[in-house]
């Protein structure tokens, strides 16, 4: 075993498979060059898709419609419940319906810049291109986007942008987009092209002849361990923000599918890149099981402030205008309350660290609608944000029309994930990774409303083209070796047996909470060399303790939710260490990743392009991680220090 | 506060099931109902007992996965609320709370409070979609949609597929769920070509799944966490009759 925090450097990644030439033509070129599979052969090819969120649902539906035999898996009782359902704010697209100067190029430009120059230009350009088709597709499926009185689609602006390019469906954009994909998926089920396996959890990847050829799953109702084989495997299993225990993610979100694949040879890209969302409802006590996001669109009309004076505990209404600090408007006059997420989150943390936070524990800032209500009238505010206000009141018991909301940053989205090339293929041939599960096109810091865009771009448009190129060669793959299947099944069985046999005296959840605490304190919004080293000492100890002292009741047969949870926590305990190693080695700040040692005179994040303009792709080996660097080149968007002042 | 819970325990669909009484202490009013059950489960696990199985995921009222009958009412007495969004501040110290699964022939119990709602997916498979292959969609602005229609379609589209309507209905009817989807798609210009065939296929599937018929008792809308309007059912019936008479 390696010392905590140590790693080796391996060969750099030289080829990402992105075509050369003018950026506008690259995707067309790739599509033209991709080999096609003849329709008769498609029926003989099987593709496994793990996950039924926006990425997996749209991919499975499209692949089914193309004529492949598709097997789809999710851990919930229906594909419609994937975590994508919870996305509130909206989805970006370069439609320029407003005529406010938007274009594919501008969306591309804003995303590369908002990603703090840690995303690939070719991929981001493609994303911006395809964004336009996503809206067409969704509208044709009957997704009820918000409309103007004239019957045309409405848009709004979102944090970090000055054009109005975000399409939305009240505060339920993710729900409506997911239902569109889910309905397309169920249509393919009816047509006999897709088989959906709900309440099935992928626990291992089967690699044979150097290629991904199947998965091992547990039927969560019967407890049976099943093998499913295929010609290619697609992971669309979402993000791993729940490593922090408290996050805005659904309770079941986990890293198991991608972590198992990582240990089978898929590189993990930028694991430490976590996006922190600035507008969540603050934690209320130790019993809390998750955090709830308040859509960022609220910042369009709400104003963020804290008292000027430290320890001022008067009720917000008793604090006169002159004694309030509208700090975002003060520090960032050009963007004000609409600065990007990383900036808004850090600013909130800073004022709370200064002792000016509000609410219990001082971990909160006000998001105030009093001005908006005065300006637009309560009715207009209610129309625009009513459901969000209701949700806030339900959770906190406070009426946000009368007292300002309290918000605090929370872990929201993970920008790291399995490394993929331009074709969305991982370093294991035949293993494709889409949506939040891959290391994504966004780099260090994603702007709002682009995860939905990425999930659907991958699933509806990109993967269905690029996977065909791979499957065109499927005839030569050879049979799946029985030994490889047996080995994967044994790994699953051993792990389950071990978890059930420890019979210690702490629950898996209690370990998860403790891990989450370590991660948030030492590898969260702000990290230092020292904090990360502390985490790297503590995590292996905690993992060791877990395996010696966890208590998992019941047996392997039938529904056993405690067993499911324990398996996920075990994987988080391993991933967390890699996240800290990645964070430790990147001695620069960028976006949501803030290294306290790397800041400018104003306390803003300081990037180090000279040394860190690369994707960190980590290989798993029994003696510790190996770092492979993929250099990032910027031909179109000049790297500059981001400034929102 | 301290509570007494009477929870339905059932080990699989062939088990008969029974109510079991538990005490939970130190419940904070800020907890959600599910967090209160988490606390109970942590204690059961440490005591070597079998924790109570229940479904949940988003815990913010949108995925539709949670759902239990609380004191006789699906998702509890709080209006327009899913179980995960129900908070303990609505209960009092010393309360006795009964907790049971959705009960319907079409939703077999898997374990404790977890039921199988796959029948809903099969109703959607029957026609709850607009047939549009990927990549062939027309420009989004080529078909304007009057705002009023878009808004009404939206109101119906917000159904989360939780199944509370079925659990509350004395007949175990799935009409509100089915009607919500038929209304959502039927109000949009994109949904017109398949409007009647969709209504017919979905209604027939609903019957085939063993859900009961609708006798207009309105219990469904009373518990629906998303406030799906009752008149969607009339719309469904009208579309169905039109289709059936052809
Ligand atoms: C509260 C909230 C609000 C958001 N709002 C926005 C927004 O307004 N705009 C925006 O662009 N983005 C938003 N996001 C981000 C966005 O929703 C997600 O990044 C995106 O939906 C992820 O989609 P996905 O398809 O990759 O994964 P998911 O939707 O998470 O789907 C994962 C799927 O994988 C399955 N799965 C996972 N593990 C396994 C396993 N081991 N075995 C079998 N199945 C498995 C699950 O069952 C599920 O079906 C928001 C996120 C949150 C949390
Ligand atoms: S109609 Fe209402 S109660 Fe029925 S499934 Fe939909 S949201 Fe749930
Ligand atoms: S857990 Fe998702 S609606 Fe309750």
Coordinates of C-alpha atoms in Angstrom, one line a residue, chain A residues 11-534:
Chain A
X11 CA 2.1 8.2 -19.6
X12 CA 0.1 11.3 -20.7
X13 CA -3.1 10.8 -22.7
X14 CA -2.3 12.0 -26.2
X15 CA -5.3 11.2 -28.3
X16 CA -8.8 12.2 -27.4
X17 CA -10.2 11.3 -30.8
X18 CA -11.4 14.8 -31.5
X19 CA -11.2 15.5 -35.2
X20 CA -8.9 18.3 -36.3
X21 CA -9.8 21.4 -38.3
X22 CA -12.2 24.3 -37.8
X23 CA -14.2 23.8 -34.6
X24 CA -17.5 24.3 -36.3
X25 CA -16.8 21.3 -38.6
X26 CA -15.5 18.8 -36.1
X27 CA -18.7 17.1 -35.1
X28 CA -19.9 16.9 -38.7
X29 CA -16.6 15.4 -39.6
X30 CA -16.8 12.8 -36.9
X31 CA -20.3 11.9 -37.8
X32 CA -19.4 11.4 -41.4
X33 CA -16.3 9.3 -40.5
X34 CA -18.2 7.1 -38.1
X35 CA -18.8 3.6 -39.5
X36 CA -22.4 2.6 -39.8
X37 CA -24.0 -0.6 -38.7
X38 CA -26.4 -2.1 -41.2
X39 CA -30.0 -2.3 -39.9
X40 CA -30.2 -6.1 -40.0
X41 CA -27.1 -6.3 -37.9
X42 CA -28.3 -3.8 -35.3
X43 CA -31.0 -6.3 -34.2
X44 CA -28.3 -8.7 -33.3
X45 CA -26.3 -6.3 -31.2
X46 CA -27.1 -5.8 -27.5
X47 CA -26.3 -2.6 -25.6
X48 CA -26.6 -2.3 -21.8
X49 CA -27.5 1.1 -20.4
X50 CA -27.1 1.6 -16.7
X51 CA -29.2 4.5 -15.5
X52 CA -32.5 6.0 -16.7
X53 CA -31.9 9.7 -16.0
X54 CA -31.8 12.2 -18.7
X55 CA -28.6 10.7 -20.1
X56 CA -29.5 7.0 -19.8
X57 CA -33.2 7.4 -20.6
X58 CA -32.6 9.3 -23.7
X59 CA -29.8 7.1 -24.8
X60 CA -31.7 3.8 -24.3
X61 CA -34.8 5.3 -26.1
X62 CA -32.7 6.4 -29.1
X63 CA -30.6 3.2 -29.3
X64 CA -33.8 1.2 -29.2
X65 CA -35.4 3.2 -31.9
X66 CA -32.2 2.8 -34.0
X67 CA -32.8 -0.9 -33.8
X68 CA -30.3 -2.2 -31.3
X69 CA -31.4 -4.5 -28.6
X70 CA -31.2 -2.5 -25.4
X71 CA -31.2 -3.6 -21.7
X72 CA -31.8 -0.7 -19.3
X73 CA -31.3 -0.7 -15.6
X74 CA -32.1 1.5 -12.6
X75 CA -32.3 1.1 -8.9
X76 CA -35.6 2.8 -8.4
X77 CA -39.0 1.2 -9.0
X78 CA -39.5 3.1 -12.3
X79 CA -37.2 4.8 -14.7
X80 CA -39.2 8.0 -14.3
X81 CA -37.8 8.5 -10.8
X82 CA -34.1 9.0 -11.7
X83 CA -32.5 11.9 -10.0
X84 CA -32.7 14.1 -13.1
X85 CA -36.4 14.5 -12.1
X86 CA -35.4 17.0 -9.4
X87 CA -33.7 19.6 -11.6
X88 CA -35.5 22.8 -11.2
X89 CA -34.0 25.8 -13.0
X90 CA -33.7 25.1 -16.7
X91 CA -31.7 24.0 -19.7
X92 CA -29.5 26.2 -21.9
X93 CA -29.8 26.3 -25.7
X94 CA -28.3 28.6 -28.2
X95 CA -31.5 29.4 -30.0
X96 CA -31.2 33.2 -29.8
X97 CA -35.0 33.5 -29.8
X98 CA -34.6 36.8 -27.9
X99 CA -32.3 38.3 -30.4
X100 CA -30.0 39.4 -27.6
X101 CA -26.8 38.4 -29.3
X102 CA -26.7 34.7 -28.4
X103 CA -25.2 32.2 -30.8
X104 CA -23.7 28.7 -30.7
X105 CA -20.3 30.4 -30.5
X106 CA -21.3 32.5 -27.5
X107 CA -22.7 29.6 -25.6
X108 CA -19.5 27.7 -26.4
X109 CA -17.4 30.7 -25.2
X110 CA -19.4 31.2 -22.0
X111 CA -19.2 27.6 -21.1
X112 CA -15.4 27.3 -21.6
X113 CA -14.9 30.4 -19.6
X114 CA -17.4 29.5 -16.9
X115 CA -15.6 26.1 -16.7
X116 CA -12.5 28.1 -15.8
X117 CA -10.6 26.6 -18.9
X118 CA -10.6 23.1 -17.7
X119 CA -12.9 21.7 -20.3
X120 CA -12.2 20.5 -23.9
X121 CA -13.0 23.0 -26.6
X122 CA -14.1 20.4 -29.1
X123 CA -16.6 18.8 -26.7
X124 CA -18.0 22.1 -25.5
X125 CA -18.5 23.4 -29.0
X126 CA -20.4 20.2 -29.9
X127 CA -22.5 20.6 -26.8
X128 CA -23.5 24.1 -27.8
X129 CA -24.3 23.0 -31.4
X130 CA -26.5 20.1 -30.3
X131 CA -28.3 22.2 -27.6
X132 CA -30.5 23.6 -30.4
X133 CA -31.8 20.2 -31.4
X134 CA -32.5 19.3 -27.8
X135 CA -35.2 21.9 -27.5
X136 CA -36.8 20.9 -30.8
X137 CA -36.8 17.2 -29.7
X138 CA -38.3 18.0 -26.3
X139 CA -41.0 20.3 -27.7
X140 CA -42.0 17.6 -30.2
X141 CA -42.4 15.1 -27.4
X142 CA -44.8 17.4 -25.6
X143 CA -42.5 18.8 -22.9
X144 CA -44.6 21.8 -21.7
X145 CA -41.9 24.5 -21.6
X146 CA -43.0 28.0 -20.4
X147 CA -44.5 30.1 -23.2
X148 CA -45.2 33.7 -24.0
X149 CA -48.7 34.9 -24.8
X150 CA -48.0 34.7 -28.5
X151 CA -47.4 31.0 -28.1
X152 CA -43.6 31.0 -28.5
X153 CA -41.2 29.7 -26.0
X154 CA -40.1 31.8 -23.1
X155 CA -36.6 32.0 -21.8
X156 CA -34.8 33.4 -18.8
X157 CA -31.3 34.2 -17.8
X158 CA -29.3 32.2 -15.3
X159 CA -26.3 32.8 -13.1
X160 CA -23.1 33.7 -15.0
X161 CA -24.6 34.8 -18.3
X162 CA -25.9 38.0 -19.7
X163 CA -28.1 36.6 -22.4
X164 CA -31.5 34.9 -21.9
X165 CA -30.9 31.4 -23.1
X166 CA -32.4 29.2 -20.5
X167 CA -35.6 27.3 -21.3
X168 CA -37.6 26.2 -18.4
X169 CA -40.8 24.5 -17.3
X170 CA -41.8 26.4 -14.1
X171 CA -39.5 25.1 -11.4
X172 CA -39.7 21.6 -12.8
X173 CA -37.6 21.6 -15.9
X174 CA -35.8 18.3 -15.0
X175 CA -39.1 16.6 -14.3
X176 CA -40.6 17.6 -17.6
X177 CA -37.5 16.7 -19.6
X178 CA -37.2 13.4 -17.9
X179 CA -40.8 12.5 -18.4
X180 CA -40.2 13.2 -22.1
X181 CA -37.3 10.8 -22.2
X182 CA -39.1 8.3 -20.0
X183 CA -42.1 8.3 -22.3
X184 CA -39.8 7.8 -25.3
X185 CA -38.2 5.0 -23.5
X186 CA -41.5 3.3 -22.6
X187 CA -42.6 3.6 -26.2
X188 CA -39.5 1.5 -27.1
X189 CA -40.4 -1.0 -24.4
X190 CA -43.8 -1.4 -26.0
X191 CA -42.2 -1.7 -29.4
X192 CA -40.1 -4.6 -28.0
X193 CA -36.7 -2.9 -28.5
X194 CA -35.9 -2.1 -24.9
X195 CA -36.1 -4.2 -21.8
X196 CA -36.2 -2.2 -18.6
X197 CA -34.9 -3.8 -15.3
X198 CA -36.1 -1.7 -12.4
X199 CA -34.9 -2.3 -8.8
X200 CA -31.7 -3.8 -10.2
X201 CA -28.4 -2.5 -9.0
X202 CA -25.2 -2.8 -11.0
X203 CA -22.5 -4.1 -8.7
X204 CA -19.7 -5.1 -11.2
X205 CA -18.6 -4.6 -14.7
X206 CA -17.6 -7.7 -16.8
X207 CA -14.5 -7.2 -18.9
X208 CA -13.5 -9.9 -21.3
X209 CA -10.9 -9.9 -24.0
X210 CA -10.1 -6.3 -22.9
X211 CA -13.6 -5.1 -23.6
X212 CA -16.6 -4.2 -21.5
X213 CA -19.0 -7.1 -22.2
X214 CA -21.6 -7.1 -19.5
X215 CA -22.6 -6.3 -15.9
X216 CA -23.4 -8.2 -12.7
X217 CA -26.5 -6.9 -11.0
X218 CA -28.5 -7.6 -7.8
X219 CA -32.2 -8.0 -8.1
X220 CA -33.1 -5.8 -5.2
X221 CA -36.4 -7.5 -4.6
X222 CA -35.3 -11.2 -4.7
X223 CA -31.7 -10.7 -3.8
X224 CA -30.6 -12.8 -6.8
X225 CA -27.3 -12.0 -8.4
X226 CA -27.7 -11.9 -12.2
X227 CA -25.4 -11.7 -15.2
X228 CA -26.2 -9.6 -18.3
X229 CA -24.0 -9.8 -21.3
X230 CA -23.8 -7.3 -24.2
X231 CA -21.7 -6.0 -27.0
X232 CA -21.2 -2.6 -25.3
X233 CA -22.0 -1.1 -21.9
X234 CA -23.1 2.4 -21.3
X235 CA -22.9 3.9 -17.8
X236 CA -25.3 6.8 -17.1
X237 CA -25.4 6.3 -13.4
X238 CA -25.2 10.0 -12.4
X239 CA -22.9 11.9 -10.0
X240 CA -21.3 11.0 -6.7
X241 CA -22.0 14.2 -4.7
X242 CA -23.5 12.0 -1.9
X243 CA -19.9 11.2 -0.9
X244 CA -20.5 14.3 1.2
X245 CA -23.5 12.6 2.8
X246 CA -25.4 16.0 2.8
X247 CA -26.0 17.2 -0.7
X248 CA -28.8 18.2 -2.9
X249 CA -28.7 14.8 -4.6
X250 CA -31.4 12.2 -4.2
X251 CA -30.7 9.7 -1.3
X252 CA -29.9 6.8 -3.6
X253 CA -27.3 8.6 -5.8
X254 CA -24.0 6.8 -5.5
X255 CA -20.7 6.0 -7.1
X256 CA -20.9 2.3 -7.2
X257 CA -21.3 1.7 -11.0
X258 CA -18.5 4.0 -12.0
X259 CA -16.3 3.1 -9.1
X260 CA -16.5 -0.6 -9.9
X261 CA -15.7 0.2 -13.5
X262 CA -12.8 2.4 -12.4
X263 CA -11.3 -0.6 -10.5
X264 CA -11.7 -2.6 -13.7
X265 CA -9.5 -0.2 -15.7
X266 CA -11.6 2.9 -16.5
X267 CA -9.7 6.1 -15.7
X268 CA -11.4 8.6 -13.3
X269 CA -11.2 12.2 -14.5
X270 CA -10.9 15.2 -12.1
X271 CA -12.5 13.4 -9.1
X272 CA -12.1 16.5 -6.8
X273 CA -14.2 18.8 -9.0
X274 CA -17.3 19.4 -7.0
X275 CA -19.8 22.0 -7.8
X276 CA -21.2 23.9 -4.8
X277 CA -24.6 25.5 -5.3
X278 CA -25.0 28.8 -3.6
X279 CA -28.8 28.7 -2.9
X280 CA -29.7 25.8 -0.7
X281 CA -31.8 25.8 2.4
X282 CA -29.4 25.7 5.4
X283 CA -29.1 22.5 7.5
X284 CA -31.4 22.4 10.5
X285 CA -30.0 19.7 12.7
X286 CA -28.1 16.5 13.0
X287 CA -30.9 14.3 11.8
X288 CA -30.9 15.9 8.4
X289 CA -30.7 13.5 5.6
X290 CA -30.3 15.7 2.6
X291 CA -30.2 19.4 1.6
X292 CA -32.8 21.1 -0.6
X293 CA -31.9 23.4 -3.3
X294 CA -33.7 26.6 -4.1
X295 CA -33.5 27.2 -7.8
X296 CA -30.8 29.6 -8.8
X297 CA -33.3 31.5 -10.9
X298 CA -34.4 33.1 -7.6
X299 CA -31.3 35.2 -7.9
X300 CA -32.8 37.0 -10.9
X301 CA -35.1 38.9 -8.6
X302 CA -34.0 38.2 -5.0
X303 CA -31.2 40.2 -3.4
X304 CA -28.5 38.6 -1.3
X305 CA -27.4 40.4 1.9
X306 CA -26.1 40.0 5.5
X307 CA -25.9 42.5 8.3
X308 CA -22.9 44.8 8.1
X309 CA -22.1 44.3 11.7
X310 CA -20.7 41.0 13.1
X311 CA -23.1 39.2 15.5
X312 CA -26.1 41.4 14.6
X313 CA -28.9 39.1 15.6
X314 CA -31.8 41.4 15.1
X315 CA -34.7 40.1 13.0
X316 CA -34.1 41.0 9.3
X317 CA -36.9 43.4 9.2
X318 CA -35.3 45.4 12.1
X319 CA -32.1 45.9 10.2
X320 CA -32.2 49.3 8.4
X321 CA -31.1 49.5 4.7
X322 CA -28.0 51.3 5.7
X323 CA -26.8 48.5 8.0
X324 CA -27.2 45.8 5.3
X325 CA -24.4 44.6 3.1
X326 CA -25.6 43.5 -0.3
X327 CA -22.2 42.0 -0.8
X328 CA -22.6 40.5 -4.2
X329 CA -23.8 43.8 -5.7
X330 CA -21.0 45.6 -3.8
X331 CA -18.1 43.3 -4.9
X332 CA -19.3 42.3 -8.4
X333 CA -21.1 45.4 -9.7
X334 CA -21.3 44.0 -13.3
X335 CA -23.1 40.8 -12.4
X336 CA -24.3 41.5 -8.9
X337 CA -26.6 38.7 -7.6
X338 CA -26.1 36.9 -10.9
X339 CA -22.4 35.9 -10.6
X340 CA -21.6 32.3 -11.3
X341 CA -22.1 29.6 -8.7
X342 CA -18.6 29.3 -7.5
X343 CA -18.3 33.0 -6.9
X344 CA -21.6 33.3 -5.1
X345 CA -20.9 30.3 -2.9
X346 CA -17.5 31.5 -1.9
X347 CA -18.7 34.9 -1.1
X348 CA -21.4 33.5 1.1
X349 CA -18.9 31.3 2.9
X350 CA -16.6 34.3 3.4
X351 CA -19.2 36.5 5.0
X352 CA -20.3 33.7 7.3
X353 CA -16.6 33.0 8.2
X354 CA -16.4 36.7 9.2
X355 CA -19.2 36.0 11.7
X356 CA -21.9 37.8 9.7
X357 CA -23.9 34.8 8.8
X358 CA -27.6 34.6 9.8
X359 CA -29.9 32.0 11.2
X360 CA -29.1 29.1 13.6
X361 CA -25.3 28.5 13.8
X362 CA -24.6 31.5 11.6
X363 CA -24.4 29.4 8.5
X364 CA -26.8 31.3 6.2
X365 CA -27.3 34.5 4.2
X366 CA -30.5 36.3 3.3
X367 CA -32.1 36.0 -0.1
X368 CA -34.6 38.8 0.0
X369 CA -37.6 39.4 -2.2
X370 CA -39.0 42.5 -0.5
X371 CA -37.7 44.7 -3.4
X372 CA -39.1 42.4 -6.0
X373 CA -42.5 42.3 -4.3
X374 CA -42.5 46.1 -4.2
X375 CA -41.5 46.4 -7.8
X376 CA -43.5 43.6 -9.4
X377 CA -46.3 43.0 -7.0
X378 CA -46.8 39.9 -4.9
X379 CA -48.9 38.3 -7.6
X380 CA -46.1 38.5 -10.2
X381 CA -43.6 37.1 -7.8
X382 CA -46.0 34.3 -6.8
X383 CA -46.5 33.4 -10.5
X384 CA -42.9 33.3 -11.2
X385 CA -41.6 31.6 -8.1
X386 CA -44.7 30.4 -6.2
X387 CA -43.8 26.7 -6.0
X388 CA -40.3 27.4 -4.8
X389 CA -41.7 29.7 -2.1
X390 CA -44.1 27.0 -1.0
X391 CA -41.3 24.5 -0.8
X392 CA -39.2 26.8 1.3
X393 CA -42.1 27.4 3.7
X394 CA -42.8 23.7 4.0
X395 CA -39.2 22.8 5.0
X396 CA -38.4 25.7 7.2
X397 CA -41.8 26.7 8.5
X398 CA -41.1 30.4 7.6
X399 CA -43.0 32.4 5.1
X400 CA -40.6 33.9 2.5
X401 CA -43.1 36.5 1.4
X402 CA -42.8 38.0 4.8
X403 CA -39.2 37.2 6.0
X404 CA -36.3 36.8 3.7
X405 CA -35.2 33.3 2.8
X406 CA -32.1 32.0 4.3
X407 CA -29.7 30.2 2.0
X408 CA -26.3 28.5 2.3
X409 CA -24.0 26.8 -0.2
X410 CA -24.2 23.0 -0.6
X411 CA -22.7 20.2 -2.6
X412 CA -24.7 19.9 -5.7
X413 CA -23.1 18.3 -8.7
X414 CA -19.9 16.5 -9.4
X415 CA -17.9 17.5 -12.5
X416 CA -15.5 14.7 -12.1
X417 CA -16.4 11.2 -13.3
X418 CA -15.0 8.5 -15.6
X419 CA -12.7 9.9 -18.2
X420 CA -14.1 9.6 -21.7
X421 CA -12.8 10.6 -25.1
X422 CA -14.6 12.7 -27.7
X423 CA -16.7 9.6 -28.6
X424 CA -17.7 9.3 -24.9
X425 CA -15.8 6.0 -24.6
X426 CA -13.8 5.3 -21.4
X427 CA -10.3 3.8 -21.4
X428 CA -12.0 0.3 -21.4
X429 CA -13.1 -0.4 -25.0
X430 CA -16.8 -0.8 -25.2
X431 CA -17.5 1.1 -22.0
X432 CA -19.2 4.4 -22.8
X433 CA -20.0 6.9 -20.0
X434 CA -22.6 9.7 -20.4
X435 CA -24.2 12.4 -18.4
X436 CA -23.0 13.3 -14.9
X437 CA -21.2 10.0 -14.6
X438 CA -18.5 11.1 -17.0
X439 CA -16.0 13.8 -16.2
X440 CA -18.1 16.0 -18.3
X441 CA -17.5 18.8 -20.7
X442 CA -17.6 21.5 -18.1
X443 CA -14.2 21.5 -16.4
X444 CA -13.7 23.1 -13.0
X445 CA -16.9 25.0 -12.6
X446 CA -20.1 24.4 -14.4
X447 CA -22.6 27.2 -15.1
X448 CA -26.2 26.6 -14.3
X449 CA -28.5 24.9 -16.8
X450 CA -25.8 23.0 -18.6
X451 CA -26.0 19.6 -16.9
X452 CA -29.4 18.9 -18.3
X453 CA -28.1 20.0 -21.7
X454 CA -25.1 17.7 -21.4
X455 CA -27.1 14.7 -20.3
X456 CA -29.6 15.0 -23.2
X457 CA -26.9 15.9 -25.8
X458 CA -25.0 12.8 -24.8
X459 CA -28.0 10.5 -24.8
X460 CA -30.1 11.7 -27.7
X461 CA -27.4 12.8 -30.1
X462 CA -23.8 12.1 -29.4
X463 CA -23.6 8.5 -28.0
X464 CA -26.0 7.0 -30.6
X465 CA -23.7 8.1 -33.3
X466 CA -20.3 7.3 -31.8
X467 CA -21.3 3.9 -30.3
X468 CA -22.3 2.8 -33.8
X469 CA -18.7 3.3 -34.9
X470 CA -17.6 0.9 -32.2
X471 CA -20.3 -1.6 -32.7
X472 CA -19.6 -1.8 -36.4
X473 CA -16.7 -4.0 -35.4
X474 CA -18.6 -6.2 -33.0
X475 CA -18.4 -9.2 -35.3
X476 CA -14.8 -9.6 -34.3
X477 CA -15.1 -9.3 -30.5
X478 CA -15.2 -13.0 -29.8
X479 CA -17.1 -14.8 -27.1
X480 CA -17.2 -13.7 -23.4
X481 CA -14.9 -15.9 -21.4
X482 CA -16.7 -17.8 -18.7
X483 CA -13.8 -17.2 -16.3
X484 CA -14.3 -13.4 -16.5
X485 CA -18.0 -13.8 -15.7
X486 CA -17.3 -16.1 -12.8
X487 CA -14.7 -13.7 -11.4
X488 CA -17.0 -10.7 -11.5
X489 CA -19.8 -12.6 -9.9
X490 CA -17.5 -13.8 -7.2
X491 CA -16.4 -10.3 -6.4
X492 CA -20.0 -9.3 -5.9
X493 CA -20.8 -12.3 -3.8
X494 CA -17.7 -11.9 -1.6
X495 CA -18.5 -8.3 -0.9
X496 CA -22.1 -9.0 0.1
X497 CA -21.0 -11.9 2.3
X498 CA -18.4 -9.8 4.0
X499 CA -20.8 -6.9 4.7
X500 CA -23.3 -9.3 6.2
X501 CA -20.8 -11.1 8.4
X502 CA -19.0 -8.2 10.2
X503 CA -21.9 -7.7 12.6
X504 CA -20.3 -4.9 14.4
X505 CA -21.9 -2.1 16.3
X506 CA -22.2 0.9 14.0
X507 CA -24.7 1.4 11.1
X508 CA -23.5 2.1 7.6
X509 CA -25.2 5.5 7.7
X510 CA -23.2 6.6 10.7
X511 CA -20.0 5.9 8.8
X512 CA -21.4 7.8 5.8
X513 CA -22.2 10.8 8.0
X514 CA -18.7 10.8 9.4
X515 CA -17.1 10.5 6.0
X516 CA -19.3 13.3 4.7
X517 CA -18.2 15.6 7.5
X518 CA -14.5 14.9 6.8
X519 CA -15.0 15.6 3.1
X520 CA -17.0 18.8 3.6
X521 CA -14.5 20.2 6.2
X522 CA -11.3 19.1 4.5
X523 CA -12.1 18.7 0.8
X524 CA -15.2 20.9 0.4
X525 CA -15.5 24.5 -0.8
X526 CA -12.1 25.4 0.5
X527 CA -9.1 23.1 0.8
X528 CA -5.6 23.5 2.0
X529 CA -2.6 21.2 1.8
X530 CA -3.0 20.6 5.6
X531 CA -6.7 19.9 5.5
X532 CA -6.3 17.4 2.7
X533 CA -3.5 15.6 4.4
X534 CA -5.7 15.3 7.5

